[in-house]
Coordinates of C-alpha atoms in Angstrom, one line a residue:
M1 CA 198.3 71.9 77.4
K2 CA 197.1 73.7 80.5
K3 CA 195.2 76.4 78.4
V4 CA 193.3 73.6 76.2
L5 CA 191.7 71.8 78.9
L6 CA 190.9 75.6 81.0
L7 CA 189.0 76.4 77.7
I8 CA 186.6 73.0 77.4
P9 CA 184.8 73.5 80.9
L10 CA 183.9 77.3 79.3
F11 CA 182.9 76.3 76.5
I12 CA 180.6 74.0 78.1
I13 CA 179.3 76.5 80.2
L14 CA 178.8 78.9 77.5
L15 CA 177.0 76.3 75.2
S16 CA 174.5 75.7 78.3
G17 CA 173.3 79.0 78.1
C18 CA 171.6 78.3 74.2
S19 CA 169.5 76.1 75.3
N20 CA 166.2 77.0 73.1
N21 CA 163.7 78.1 76.1
D22 CA 162.0 81.0 73.3
I23 CA 158.2 81.0 72.9
Y24 CA 159.0 80.6 68.7
G25 CA 157.5 77.7 67.2
T26 CA 154.6 76.0 66.8
W27 CA 152.8 74.7 70.6
E28 CA 150.0 72.2 70.8
V29 CA 148.0 72.0 74.1
V30 CA 148.6 69.4 75.8
D31 CA 145.6 68.5 78.6
N32 CA 142.3 70.4 78.2
K33 CA 140.1 68.5 79.2
N34 CA 137.8 71.4 79.9
G35 CA 138.2 72.8 76.5
L36 CA 139.1 76.2 78.5
C37 CA 142.4 76.5 76.8
P38 CA 143.1 77.6 72.8
V39 CA 145.1 74.3 71.6
S40 CA 147.2 75.5 69.4
Y41 CA 149.6 78.7 68.7
K42 CA 152.4 79.6 66.7
F43 CA 154.6 82.1 67.4
E44 CA 157.8 83.5 64.6
T45 CA 158.5 86.9 63.8
V46 CA 159.3 88.3 60.4
V47 CA 161.7 90.8 58.9
K48 CA 160.4 92.5 55.7
E49 CA 162.0 95.6 54.2
E50 CA 160.4 99.0 53.1
K51 CA 161.7 101.4 51.5
K52 CA 165.3 101.0 52.8
E53 CA 164.1 100.6 56.1
K54 CA 164.3 97.4 57.9
I55 CA 160.8 96.6 60.2
I56 CA 160.5 93.7 63.0
Q57 CA 157.1 92.1 63.1
Y58 CA 156.3 89.5 66.4
L59 CA 153.5 87.5 64.6
V60 CA 150.8 85.4 66.8
E61 CA 148.2 82.6 65.5
M62 CA 146.0 81.0 68.4
Q63 CA 143.9 78.2 67.5
T64 CA 141.3 78.4 69.8
T65 CA 139.6 75.0 68.9
K66 CA 140.1 72.2 65.7
K67 CA 138.2 74.5 64.0
K68 CA 139.3 76.4 60.3
D69 CA 137.0 79.2 61.5
D70 CA 138.4 79.7 65.3
L71 CA 141.9 81.0 63.9
Y72 CA 142.9 84.5 65.1
K73 CA 145.6 86.1 63.9
G74 CA 147.4 89.0 65.7
S75 CA 151.0 90.4 66.8
F76 CA 152.6 90.9 70.4
V77 CA 154.7 93.0 72.2
K78 CA 156.8 91.9 75.6
D79 CA 156.9 93.9 78.1
S80 CA 159.0 92.6 81.2
N81 CA 157.3 89.0 82.1
V82 CA 154.1 90.0 80.3
Y83 CA 153.3 89.7 76.2
H84 CA 150.2 92.4 75.2
I85 CA 149.1 90.6 71.8
D86 CA 146.4 91.7 69.5
Y87 CA 144.2 89.9 67.6
G88 CA 142.8 93.3 65.8
N89 CA 139.5 94.0 65.2
S90 CA 138.9 90.3 67.3
F91 CA 140.4 90.8 70.4
T92 CA 143.5 91.8 72.9
S93 CA 145.2 89.6 75.4
D94 CA 147.6 90.2 78.3
Q95 CA 149.2 86.4 78.8
T96 CA 152.8 85.5 80.8
L97 CA 154.4 82.8 78.5
K98 CA 157.0 80.8 79.5
V99 CA 159.7 78.1 78.4
V100 CA 160.2 75.3 81.5
D101 CA 161.6 72.1 80.6
G102 CA 160.7 72.1 76.8
K103 CA 157.1 73.5 77.5
L104 CA 155.3 76.6 77.5
N105 CA 153.3 78.0 80.4
V106 CA 150.7 80.3 79.4
Y107 CA 149.1 81.8 81.7
F108 CA 145.6 84.6 81.0
Y109 CA 145.1 87.2 83.7
A110 CA 141.8 88.0 82.0
V111 CA 140.6 84.6 83.3
E112 CA 143.6 83.5 85.9
K113 CA 144.3 80.5 83.8
L114 CA 147.3 78.3 83.2
C115 CA 147.7 76.4 80.1
T116 CA 150.5 74.0 78.9
Y117 CA 151.7 72.8 75.6
K118 CA 154.4 71.1 74.2
K119 CA 156.8 72.3 71.0
K120 CA 154.9 70.1 67.9

């Protein structure tokens, strides 16, 4: 009986580490009064199998305004705390992405701007 009682706190501690603090999914901007933040992001991982080899792609979609034409698609690589995002011929961007209290904070190094997003 004592072993069971000792296991319960252990499971609680282990499960608390399983919180969903990753960037994957669709995010929309919380406050964009100045119009300086992209309106939404979508992060996903795609696994393809080519010639018996698994290829993992980390994909991103960024919508800068609500217009359909302002959708940029690319891929990203995480290097320490910085995400290097490549939107193909359009541009590249280095950003810090961090989920805090269920919200995604995106810091844009090039313009020194912080934008906050909520999960859609």
